[in-house]
């Protein structure tokens, strides 16, 4: 449920600004909206320090926990900023070391092609009037110079000729790019690399030593961030003579706390309904059983706008159905249950919502797999006496003549979900004739449902289905835009209506993916089973090979199943369902000015 918000304006004397900000933070329920851009020298000063600390934390994070010695005693910001300067210099020196090591190794690889020698010897030869130059030539280039120069072929590799040419002063050189010879021998280069690696190791030891204090650095950075936030609130207030005022948003259920604070400290206040819904933050509170879907929304980084719908309970119900149908295997569901149980025991400190969600999704998968008789894609299991009685023949994974029924079932699920979307929209405008337009869309959806059954699986189109479709189109035309008048309203709707009706048809047909992907999961599992044990197991090696095939095959099938859930299961909720709800997902998170990290419920 999206909590109803109130817009709050708080007025204090200019002299009480700082104390007021502290009181507001302790209350911790007002989402502050800056009345004017917060600018001040203090803010810039803290931002510079925050930048240095963030950079320091990023640089030390890879070395966290490396140094076994105790943390350095850092007394405050000044000590930490001094460490930041030293770490910055060390980090730069480390980067230069790595760059030089990379360059030297590249030079060392040069000798792998040309052989080892001391480049300083070339200087003595040049002093006697003789030049030695190195070329890496293609076969075509080599054919041009073969008889024109005194040369020696070092080797031929990958279509190239490594050539050394010898010239006396005044002789014409080859017109090709010369290979650059390293300044030092391979032994000298390796010695330089060892020296640089020792320097680099010393720098990394220094960074690891400083990283032992990263917790105190993070704590100081958090404290500084809180100061920065308080300054932004303070300077984001707008002065009006001897007073200054602040604006923000607060959930209606917490307004009494703000009023109590205001009365206690003599703060002026105005409470009103939000006048800019697009600027109003969204705060969602749901029962515990619904909150288990929150990890999915966090994964997608989506939040409904203040005037939009909280689809959490509907998303949870339909996503569970989609997950079960897309995975579709009771064996896999049991594996997920076991893996979730073990993960929960190992990771007891993590939030419980993701584990509860996986318990639900796994349980739904087991139920669907039992009803369809699917256990690791093995048909024989579904034929066992005790198991066979639980299978519904119309949706059995191994029946040969029930595919059309399952497709029809997918269309029913789609029509029901999209009908729910327009029902919610109708309820929101129940006191307006616009609700009739949503009723019209529900009629159109079911008309498109029957059309999909006819066009996709050749079911007869019911005689009665045409009239609701016509009535639905009329309702949409007449009542979608009543504010535009009886003529302009229908005309403006008519321009987009044909494409919208076709879109409704394609949206219902898109639920076919539930059948297609679920069926493919069964086929893939059955194919790997036949590949592994179809011809029998006649030896120990054959048994080992079959086990490997089964493991890899089913692991791949499970991975593909999870990908299908992300691509198709989430899509049906976030695209088809949400588009019929006219969701824009434009929400701004309710983030109250508070002491801790926990947002009040």
Short mmCIF file of N, CA, C and O in Angstrom, two decimals, residues 429 432-441 471-483 485-486 489-490 493:
data_model
loop_
_atom_site.label_atom_id
_atom_site.label_comp_id
_atom_site.label_asym_id
_atom_site.label_seq_id
_atom_site.Cartn_x
_atom_site.Cartn_y
_atom_site.Cartn_z
N UNK A 429 -11.37 5.49 -10.15
CA UNK A 429 -12.21 6.58 -10.68
C UNK A 429 -13.68 6.18 -10.60
O UNK A 429 -14.47 6.53 -11.48
N UNK A 432 -16.51 8.57 -11.27
CA UNK A 432 -16.46 9.27 -12.55
C UNK A 432 -16.94 8.33 -13.66
O UNK A 432 -16.84 7.10 -13.54
N UNK A 433 -17.44 8.94 -14.72
CA UNK A 433 -17.86 8.11 -15.86
C UNK A 433 -16.66 7.45 -16.54
O UNK A 433 -16.84 6.53 -17.36
N UNK A 434 -15.43 7.88 -16.18
CA UNK A 434 -14.25 7.22 -16.74
C UNK A 434 -14.17 5.76 -16.33
O UNK A 434 -13.51 4.96 -17.00
N UNK A 435 -14.83 5.43 -15.22
CA UNK A 435 -14.85 4.02 -14.81
C UNK A 435 -15.51 3.15 -15.87
O UNK A 435 -15.16 1.98 -16.05
N UNK A 436 -16.47 3.72 -16.60
CA UNK A 436 -17.13 2.96 -17.66
C UNK A 436 -16.17 2.63 -18.79
O UNK A 436 -16.29 1.59 -19.45
N UNK A 437 -15.19 3.52 -19.04
CA UNK A 437 -14.18 3.24 -20.06
C UNK A 437 -13.35 2.02 -19.67
O UNK A 437 -13.00 1.19 -20.53
N UNK A 438 -13.05 1.88 -18.38
CA UNK A 438 -12.29 0.72 -17.92
C UNK A 438 -13.13 -0.55 -18.02
O UNK A 438 -12.60 -1.63 -18.35
N UNK A 439 -14.42 -0.43 -17.75
CA UNK A 439 -15.31 -1.58 -17.97
C UNK A 439 -15.30 -1.96 -19.45
O UNK A 439 -15.28 -3.15 -19.80
N UNK A 440 -15.27 -0.95 -20.31
CA UNK A 440 -15.18 -1.22 -21.74
C UNK A 440 -13.91 -1.96 -22.10
O UNK A 440 -13.94 -2.90 -22.93
N UNK A 441 -12.81 -1.58 -21.49
CA UNK A 441 -11.55 -2.28 -21.78
C UNK A 441 -11.58 -3.73 -21.31
O UNK A 441 -11.00 -4.62 -21.94
N UNK A 471 -19.68 -3.47 -27.51
CA UNK A 471 -20.07 -2.60 -26.39
C UNK A 471 -18.84 -2.01 -25.71
O UNK A 471 -18.84 -0.83 -25.32
N UNK A 472 -17.81 -2.81 -25.57
CA UNK A 472 -16.58 -2.32 -24.94
C UNK A 472 -15.95 -1.20 -25.74
O UNK A 472 -15.50 -0.18 -25.17
N UNK A 473 -15.91 -1.35 -27.06
CA UNK A 473 -15.34 -0.30 -27.91
C UNK A 473 -16.16 0.99 -27.78
O UNK A 473 -15.60 2.08 -27.68
N UNK A 474 -17.48 0.86 -27.73
CA UNK A 474 -18.32 2.04 -27.58
C UNK A 474 -18.09 2.73 -26.23
O UNK A 474 -18.02 3.96 -26.16
N UNK A 475 -17.99 1.95 -25.18
CA UNK A 475 -17.74 2.53 -23.85
C UNK A 475 -16.41 3.27 -23.81
O UNK A 475 -16.29 4.36 -23.23
N UNK A 476 -15.38 2.66 -24.41
CA UNK A 476 -14.06 3.30 -24.44
C UNK A 476 -14.12 4.60 -25.24
O UNK A 476 -13.56 5.63 -24.84
N UNK A 477 -14.81 4.58 -26.37
CA UNK A 477 -14.91 5.78 -27.20
C UNK A 477 -15.64 6.91 -26.47
O UNK A 477 -15.22 8.07 -26.51
N UNK A 478 -16.71 6.57 -25.78
CA UNK A 478 -17.56 7.60 -25.19
C UNK A 478 -17.03 8.16 -23.87
O UNK A 478 -17.25 9.34 -23.57
N UNK A 479 -16.33 7.33 -23.09
CA UNK A 479 -16.04 7.75 -21.71
C UNK A 479 -14.55 7.82 -21.35
O UNK A 479 -14.22 8.03 -20.20
N UNK A 480 -13.66 7.66 -22.34
CA UNK A 480 -12.23 7.76 -22.02
C UNK A 480 -11.83 9.20 -21.72
O UNK A 480 -11.01 9.48 -20.84
N UNK A 481 -12.39 10.17 -22.47
CA UNK A 481 -12.04 11.58 -22.29
C UNK A 481 -13.31 12.44 -22.24
O UNK A 481 -13.56 13.28 -23.11
N UNK A 482 -14.12 12.25 -21.20
CA UNK A 482 -15.37 13.01 -21.13
C UNK A 482 -15.14 14.51 -20.96
O UNK A 482 -16.00 15.31 -21.33
N UNK A 483 -13.98 14.89 -20.41
CA UNK A 483 -13.70 16.31 -20.20
C UNK A 483 -13.56 17.08 -21.51
O UNK A 483 -13.66 18.31 -21.54
N UNK A 485 -15.56 16.74 -24.08
CA UNK A 485 -16.85 16.95 -24.72
C UNK A 485 -17.33 15.73 -25.49
O UNK A 485 -16.56 14.80 -25.76
N UNK A 486 -18.59 15.72 -25.89
CA UNK A 486 -19.18 14.55 -26.54
C UNK A 486 -18.69 14.29 -27.95
O UNK A 486 -18.90 13.21 -28.50
N UNK A 489 -14.05 14.26 -27.48
CA UNK A 489 -13.60 13.12 -26.67
C UNK A 489 -13.51 11.84 -27.47
O UNK A 489 -12.45 11.21 -27.56
N UNK A 490 -14.61 11.40 -28.09
CA UNK A 490 -14.55 10.17 -28.90
C UNK A 490 -13.58 10.27 -30.07
O UNK A 490 -12.90 9.29 -30.40
N UNK A 493 -10.06 9.75 -28.87
CA UNK A 493 -9.85 8.34 -28.49
C UNK A 493 -9.75 7.46 -29.73
O UNK A 493 -8.96 6.50 -29.77
#
